XYZ file of C-alpha atoms in Angstrom:
491
model
C 228.914 25.663 -102.798
C 226.159 26.027 -100.195
C 226.928 28.363 -97.314
C 225.064 27.859 -93.980
C 225.139 29.760 -90.684
C 224.408 28.082 -87.361
C 223.600 30.244 -84.345
C 225.124 29.985 -80.934
C 221.586 29.480 -79.738
C 221.702 26.008 -81.267
C 223.918 25.017 -78.407
C 221.050 25.817 -76.051
C 218.065 24.929 -78.213
C 217.897 21.508 -79.846
C 214.915 22.724 -81.855
C 216.829 25.593 -83.416
C 219.803 23.317 -84.025
C 217.750 21.285 -86.451
C 217.062 24.345 -88.635
C 220.324 25.556 -90.153
C 219.834 28.692 -92.185
C 221.718 29.935 -95.215
C 223.762 33.090 -95.045
C 221.644 36.247 -95.318
C 218.463 34.630 -93.927
C 216.793 35.918 -90.761
C 215.900 33.460 -87.988
C 212.241 34.274 -88.590
C 212.607 33.035 -92.197
C 214.758 29.959 -91.454
C 211.798 27.585 -91.662
C 211.481 28.344 -95.388
C 215.016 27.145 -96.027
C 215.066 23.364 -95.193
C 218.016 21.477 -96.660
C 216.138 18.198 -96.890
C 213.375 19.466 -99.210
C 213.343 21.443 -102.487
C 213.313 25.216 -102.002
C 210.013 26.969 -102.787
C 210.611 30.495 -104.102
C 209.013 32.844 -101.597
C 206.765 34.342 -104.259
C 205.456 30.798 -104.985
C 206.539 30.971 -108.613
C 208.686 27.788 -108.712
C 210.650 25.151 -106.844
C 214.370 24.509 -107.188
C 216.657 21.946 -105.603
C 217.878 23.207 -102.260
C 221.458 23.063 -103.438
C 220.569 25.983 -105.756
C 220.243 28.244 -102.697
C 223.177 30.665 -102.488
C 224.914 29.038 -105.449
C 225.596 32.487 -106.941
C 222.993 32.018 -109.658
C 219.567 33.621 -109.570
C 216.868 30.974 -110.043
C 213.805 32.584 -108.372
C 212.184 35.656 -109.954
C 211.943 37.280 -106.519
C 215.635 36.572 -105.778
C 214.747 34.619 -102.626
C 217.084 31.735 -103.534
C 220.165 33.991 -103.311
C 219.906 35.870 -99.960
C 223.623 35.551 -99.314
C 225.061 36.429 -102.733
C 224.765 39.309 -105.166
C 223.434 37.146 -107.984
C 219.874 38.526 -107.779
C 219.416 42.293 -108.081
C 216.084 42.102 -106.270
C 217.144 39.741 -103.509
C 217.323 40.692 -99.839
C 220.281 39.993 -97.532
C 219.567 39.955 -93.787
C 222.111 41.713 -91.566
C 221.894 40.123 -88.110
C 223.754 43.068 -86.491
C 223.913 41.453 -83.067
C 223.861 44.162 -80.384
C 222.199 46.667 -82.697
C 219.219 46.630 -85.034
C 218.856 43.964 -87.753
C 218.267 45.280 -91.264
C 217.695 43.922 -94.759
C 219.756 45.205 -97.676
C 219.648 44.446 -101.397
C 221.540 41.279 -102.182
C 223.246 43.170 -104.983
C 225.205 45.007 -102.281
C 226.692 41.780 -100.884
C 230.450 41.506 -101.338
C 230.581 44.829 -103.213
C 233.485 46.152 -101.163
C 231.285 48.380 -98.981
C 230.349 47.500 -95.418
C 226.587 47.887 -95.243
C 225.946 45.720 -92.156
C 227.444 47.009 -88.908
C 228.616 43.441 -88.206
C 230.254 43.215 -91.657
C 228.372 40.048 -92.543
C 227.529 41.349 -96.021
C 231.223 41.223 -96.976
C 231.786 37.576 -96.071
C 234.191 36.877 -98.929
C 236.752 39.011 -97.099
C 237.547 41.366 -99.965
C 237.382 44.215 -97.430
C 237.891 44.216 -93.679
C 234.723 45.424 -91.923
C 234.812 46.573 -88.319
C 231.949 45.238 -86.222
C 230.613 48.389 -84.511
C 227.127 47.073 -83.769
C 227.548 47.284 -79.999
C 228.757 50.869 -80.222
C 225.817 51.782 -82.483
C 223.457 49.962 -80.161
C 224.754 51.871 -77.185
C 224.398 55.189 -79.065
C 220.893 54.210 -80.169
C 219.889 53.425 -76.614
C 221.337 56.718 -75.385
C 219.488 58.681 -78.083
C 216.302 56.790 -77.349
C 216.677 57.482 -73.651
C 217.224 61.202 -74.318
C 214.163 61.257 -76.552
C 212.099 59.479 -73.928
C 213.314 61.924 -71.281
C 212.411 64.818 -73.596
C 208.965 63.378 -74.225
C 208.513 62.692 -70.519
C 209.528 66.202 -69.414
C 207.663 67.852 -72.249
C 204.551 65.796 -71.599
C 204.485 66.956 -67.985
C 204.433 70.548 -69.231
C 201.801 69.578 -71.766
C 199.604 68.248 -68.947
C 199.830 71.702 -67.336
C 198.931 73.316 -70.658
C 195.941 71.005 -70.963
C 194.741 71.795 -67.459
C 195.228 75.536 -67.904
C 193.674 75.480 -71.370
C 190.549 73.646 -70.228
C 190.248 75.973 -67.241
C 190.662 79.012 -69.497
C 187.996 77.778 -71.908
C 185.579 77.119 -69.042
C 186.247 80.601 -67.640
C 185.671 82.225 -70.996
C 182.450 80.327 -71.517
C 181.228 81.472 -68.105
C 182.304 85.025 -68.899
C 180.465 84.804 -72.200
C 177.242 83.764 -70.462
C 177.580 86.630 -67.985
C 178.237 89.132 -70.764
C 175.318 87.868 -72.836
C 173.006 88.486 -69.882
C 174.642 91.852 -69.239
C 174.163 92.749 -72.888
C 170.384 92.251 -72.596
C 170.286 94.542 -69.568
C 172.523 97.145 -71.229
C 170.333 97.188 -74.340
C 167.276 97.824 -72.166
C 169.098 100.614 -70.293
C 170.269 102.192 -73.543
C 166.720 102.222 -74.909
C 165.467 103.780 -71.679
C 168.020 106.615 -71.529
C 167.689 107.190 -75.276
C 163.973 107.776 -74.845
C 164.711 110.182 -71.973
C 167.307 111.993 -74.120
C 164.845 112.451 -76.967
C 162.213 113.692 -74.496
C 164.363 116.445 -72.962
C 166.105 117.480 -76.178
C 162.799 118.728 -77.604
C 162.277 121.620 -75.119
C 166.019 122.362 -75.220
C 165.984 122.654 -79.013
C 162.887 124.844 -78.955
C 164.359 127.227 -76.354
C 167.718 127.451 -78.161
C 166.076 128.116 -81.515
C 163.936 130.841 -79.939
C 167.003 132.514 -78.447
C 168.994 132.173 -81.686
C 166.115 133.516 -83.777
C 165.873 136.560 -81.530
C 169.599 137.144 -81.882
C 169.347 136.687 -85.639
C 166.648 139.358 -85.801
C 168.852 141.716 -83.796
C 171.726 141.060 -86.196
C 169.533 141.620 -89.228
C 168.211 144.854 -87.752
C 171.725 146.098 -87.111
C 172.759 145.033 -90.567
C 169.800 146.830 -92.088
C 170.599 149.948 -90.095
C 174.222 149.803 -91.207
C 173.147 149.275 -94.810
C 170.774 152.245 -94.519
C 173.600 154.434 -93.265
C 175.865 153.285 -96.102
C 173.096 153.921 -98.663
C 172.397 157.431 -97.336
C 176.115 158.148 -97.292
C 176.459 157.031 -100.901
C 173.426 159.096 -101.913
C 174.854 162.289 -100.413
C 178.300 161.543 -101.879
C 176.771 161.285 -105.339
C 174.568 164.399 -104.782
C 177.378 166.784 -105.560
C 175.192 169.908 -105.873
C 173.437 169.061 -102.606
C 169.946 169.424 -103.994
C 168.818 166.204 -102.244
C 168.656 164.226 -105.441
C 170.956 162.315 -107.768
C 170.570 163.141 -111.430
C 171.983 161.819 -114.683
C 174.878 164.257 -114.712
C 175.959 163.260 -111.219
C 175.878 159.521 -111.836
C 177.644 159.885 -115.180
C 180.581 161.340 -113.250
C 181.272 157.870 -111.769
C 183.267 155.700 -114.183
C 182.298 152.555 -112.253
C 178.869 152.756 -113.947
C 180.428 152.364 -117.410
C 178.799 149.036 -118.271
C 180.264 148.594 -121.752
C 183.732 149.836 -120.701
C 183.969 152.355 -123.560
C 185.426 155.070 -121.330
C 182.260 157.027 -120.552
C 178.904 156.579 -118.815
C 176.166 157.290 -121.335
C 172.585 158.365 -120.552
C 171.216 154.848 -121.020
C 173.775 153.408 -118.579
C 172.984 156.136 -116.062
C 169.247 155.557 -116.416
C 169.762 151.804 -116.053
C 171.533 152.252 -112.730
C 169.050 154.883 -111.531
C 166.122 152.623 -112.465
C 164.338 155.499 -114.322
C 162.811 155.856 -117.750
C 163.236 158.489 -120.527
C 160.786 160.878 -118.875
C 162.876 161.282 -115.690
C 166.380 162.573 -115.101
C 166.891 162.206 -111.323
C 165.943 160.193 -108.197
C 165.309 161.215 -104.620
C 166.651 159.534 -101.474
C 163.699 157.158 -101.056
C 163.907 155.907 -104.659
C 167.709 155.618 -104.384
C 167.546 153.465 -101.270
C 164.768 151.231 -102.570
C 165.745 150.803 -106.231
C 169.328 151.912 -106.808
C 171.346 150.946 -103.748
C 170.503 147.145 -103.772
C 172.053 146.954 -107.272
C 175.207 148.985 -106.659
C 176.091 148.266 -103.023
C 178.573 145.518 -103.963
C 180.715 147.601 -106.300
C 180.070 151.245 -105.410
C 183.143 153.220 -104.327
C 183.079 156.662 -102.875
C 185.228 159.424 -104.409
C 187.496 159.193 -101.374
C 188.016 155.469 -101.942
C 188.807 155.964 -105.596
C 191.268 158.712 -104.797
C 193.025 156.872 -101.931
C 192.982 153.317 -103.310
C 192.635 153.657 -107.044
C 189.963 152.077 -109.194
C 191.472 148.597 -108.921
C 191.857 148.440 -105.117
C 189.305 147.837 -102.437
C 189.040 149.818 -99.242
C 189.944 147.966 -96.072
C 186.903 146.701 -94.115
C 187.951 148.592 -90.993
C 188.230 151.847 -92.931
C 184.763 151.244 -94.385
C 183.359 150.742 -90.910
C 185.006 153.887 -89.609
C 183.812 155.835 -92.654
C 180.194 155.103 -91.812
C 180.763 155.664 -88.088
C 180.372 152.030 -87.120
C 183.198 150.215 -85.323
C 181.653 146.729 -85.301
C 179.098 144.955 -87.465
C 176.398 142.663 -86.161
C 178.083 139.552 -87.669
C 181.195 140.060 -85.533
C 179.393 140.301 -82.233
C 179.098 137.234 -80.035
C 175.634 135.908 -79.360
C 174.526 136.705 -75.785
C 174.333 133.893 -73.261
C 171.147 131.891 -72.992
C 168.750 132.921 -70.295
C 168.626 130.892 -67.061
C 165.591 128.883 -68.102
C 167.249 127.816 -71.359
C 170.498 127.044 -69.514
C 168.579 124.727 -67.206
C 167.004 122.933 -70.160
C 170.463 122.531 -71.723
C 171.885 121.144 -68.468
C 169.099 118.556 -68.252
C 169.629 117.568 -71.903
C 173.423 117.368 -71.426
C 172.937 115.022 -68.481
C 170.593 112.846 -70.548
C 173.048 112.791 -73.440
C 175.865 111.741 -71.111
C 173.740 108.947 -69.689
C 172.977 107.771 -73.209
C 176.647 107.964 -74.255
C 177.726 106.018 -71.164
C 175.062 103.363 -71.765
C 175.953 103.115 -75.458
C 179.680 102.793 -74.672
C 178.998 100.130 -72.062
C 176.926 98.161 -74.566
C 179.621 98.480 -77.229
C 182.285 97.330 -74.741
C 180.168 94.291 -73.879
C 179.620 93.492 -77.567
C 183.361 93.822 -78.276
C 184.195 91.592 -75.319
C 181.650 89.009 -76.492
C 183.148 89.106 -79.988
C 186.669 88.602 -78.600
C 185.501 85.709 -76.443
C 183.692 84.148 -79.375
C 186.802 84.418 -81.518
C 188.801 82.701 -78.792
C 186.258 79.933 -78.290
C 185.978 79.310 -82.032
C 189.675 78.442 -82.325
C 190.888 74.844 -82.229
C 193.571 74.565 -79.548
C 194.008 70.826 -79.880
C 192.074 67.828 -78.525
C 192.747 68.871 -74.931
C 193.351 72.637 -75.291
C 197.115 72.069 -75.081
C 197.964 74.628 -77.777
C 196.071 77.433 -76.032
C 199.379 78.288 -74.335
C 200.514 79.774 -77.666
C 197.566 82.158 -77.956
C 198.562 85.774 -77.379
C 202.295 85.007 -77.195
C 204.972 85.811 -79.772
C 208.268 84.041 -80.458
C 211.228 85.439 -82.410
C 214.044 83.865 -84.390
C 216.926 85.807 -85.958
C 219.201 84.649 -88.768
C 221.883 86.580 -90.641
C 219.446 88.913 -92.398
C 216.036 88.890 -90.735
C 214.186 88.613 -87.468
C 211.134 86.398 -87.807
C 208.244 86.506 -85.366
C 205.435 84.031 -84.813
C 202.431 85.166 -82.774
C 200.387 82.079 -82.007
C 197.021 81.900 -83.780
C 197.514 85.477 -85.014
C 200.258 86.126 -87.569
C 203.842 85.583 -88.709
C 206.118 88.481 -89.677
C 209.606 89.314 -90.915
C 211.731 92.437 -90.472
C 215.271 93.216 -91.663
C 217.982 93.211 -89.004
C 219.449 96.336 -90.589
C 216.196 98.210 -90.012
C 213.054 98.735 -92.016
C 209.371 98.021 -91.909
C 207.863 94.728 -90.802
C 206.370 92.451 -93.460
C 203.379 90.260 -92.685
C 204.152 86.767 -93.942
C 200.763 85.348 -93.066
C 197.717 85.519 -90.813
C 196.304 82.587 -88.875
C 194.534 80.214 -91.198
C 194.202 76.601 -90.089
C 195.838 73.411 -88.890
C 197.632 71.737 -91.782
C 199.138 68.498 -90.564
C 198.575 65.092 -92.116
C 195.202 63.317 -92.046
C 196.642 61.086 -89.328
C 198.207 63.954 -87.385
C 196.249 67.170 -87.920
C 198.198 69.137 -85.311
C 201.645 68.528 -86.791
C 201.610 71.859 -88.658
C 199.907 75.241 -88.765
C 199.219 77.413 -91.806
C 199.403 81.217 -91.747
C 198.112 82.631 -95.030
C 197.136 85.772 -96.952
C 200.226 87.739 -95.975
C 201.494 90.748 -97.882
C 201.717 90.094 -101.603
C 205.070 89.561 -103.250
C 205.988 91.832 -106.113
C 204.527 90.236 -109.224
C 203.772 87.129 -107.190
C 201.376 85.464 -104.739
C 200.492 86.507 -101.204
C 203.041 85.316 -98.681
C 202.273 82.317 -96.459
C 203.968 80.294 -93.716
C 203.770 76.641 -92.752
C 204.799 76.057 -89.142
C 206.087 72.526 -88.551
C 205.658 71.629 -84.901
C 207.525 69.068 -82.828
C 208.112 68.216 -79.193
C 210.355 70.520 -77.170
C 210.761 71.654 -73.577
C 209.820 75.240 -74.381
C 207.924 77.196 -77.012
C 210.360 78.579 -79.575
C 211.047 78.997 -83.279
C 214.162 76.948 -84.056
C 214.600 77.646 -87.753
C 213.154 79.297 -90.856
C 213.401 78.734 -94.585
C 211.764 79.691 -97.868
C 211.212 76.412 -99.757
C 209.595 78.249 -102.651
C 209.076 81.875 -103.574
C 206.982 83.706 -100.955
C 206.173 80.406 -99.193
C 207.983 80.168 -95.864
C 208.502 77.356 -93.374
C 209.089 77.747 -89.632
C 210.337 74.981 -87.341
C 208.709 75.293 -83.938
C 209.209 73.351 -80.719
C 206.549 73.160 -78.028
C 205.655 70.887 -75.111
C 202.164 70.770 -76.616
C 203.517 68.356 -79.243
C 205.028 65.945 -76.726
C 203.299 62.624 -76.191
C 203.125 60.390 -73.180
C 206.186 58.137 -73.460
C 205.518 54.386 -73.487
C 206.496 52.246 -70.576
C 210.148 51.306 -70.617
C 210.316 48.197 -72.804
C 213.059 45.646 -72.931
C 215.955 46.435 -75.238
C 215.009 45.759 -78.844
C 218.609 45.102 -79.802
C 219.467 41.427 -79.911
C 222.277 39.000 -80.153
C 221.029 37.036 -83.151
C 223.965 35.396 -84.836
């Protein structure tokens, strides 16, 4: 049996009244279903008598002859859904006991009672659409401010860059000038200081030599036990410290070796002792008093050694005298030149750092109209049950445990990673801290329109790869002009 639907519009339109349409056919397709001519399958594969349409038997390969029955698995049934949005469903879902059309037209056999809630859905759709349009409208107004501020900021930074580039040239010239002056005045300063220090060194060496002479004479007279103004073999053999082979006694050869004399001699005088003997024994010689008070394996305290030779302070411990007035003046001039150079060098470095920072800013892509520049330098946090996540625009994304602990870098600014059609739909932060036995962490930030900048959710779709949901007015678009309602009353 053929089933046809006639619209209420036929009462108003004689033209439409002449085109009855089978159940499940949209008005726009009614012209293909003419009762007075054979039906041409919509894929052009064959013709069938029109009475085969909706006869519950699939004749066309594309299922177009059975829009109102479930005979064809690939057929399409049109839900008019008056008051809401028309849709097409698979014909196989017609009369299956499930209400797929909000007007219930897909269950026309009446095996189940479907409630027509199209008007309610239409009203909800219009409300949601109005809220979305209001969101886009309000957000877009903020976006316009972002665009204006972003363009102004870029222009200011470009102007600042030009000023700094010019300043850099001047600072380089100044640095070269004061550096040359510094080198010029440091020469006389160095010469005067070296002269003063050399003189002090000579004084120290003279004092040291005098002290060494006193110690040598003292040692000579300590070893000259018979006071005959010479040290002989017998006297040196009395000192066990000259036992080279450690056999318990100092033999003649060991004594001669230390006295620097041959077989023909058996003693040395003071002059020979100081010139030949003392330089070789000064580091280990101990007086009888030292050996008695400290023992052979202990060293005498430095202060006691100084007192023993009648000297309270050695040359090495004395402070070098102040420079003379002329040298002080040369130092003051050089110090002033060095300060000028340091100041000029620091100023140049500051300018270079500022230029580098400006260049980094200007190299970033803040969107077609600079709208995303509002995110630069600002951070946004989101906390779930375990972690606090932070997104710092165009810088990095991090994570830290709520219970305490160190912050983990999930990624550093990388690039825009939206679709080819919508580049600015997502950002990518990459090369974060590496996972144990895994890749470096990374974050994809999915961006959508919102009235304020904020992270609204986080997830970890795969190991060490995170996803942030982020709302920002920068993603809002200019809403279209209010169009007429796209719901309809097609019957």
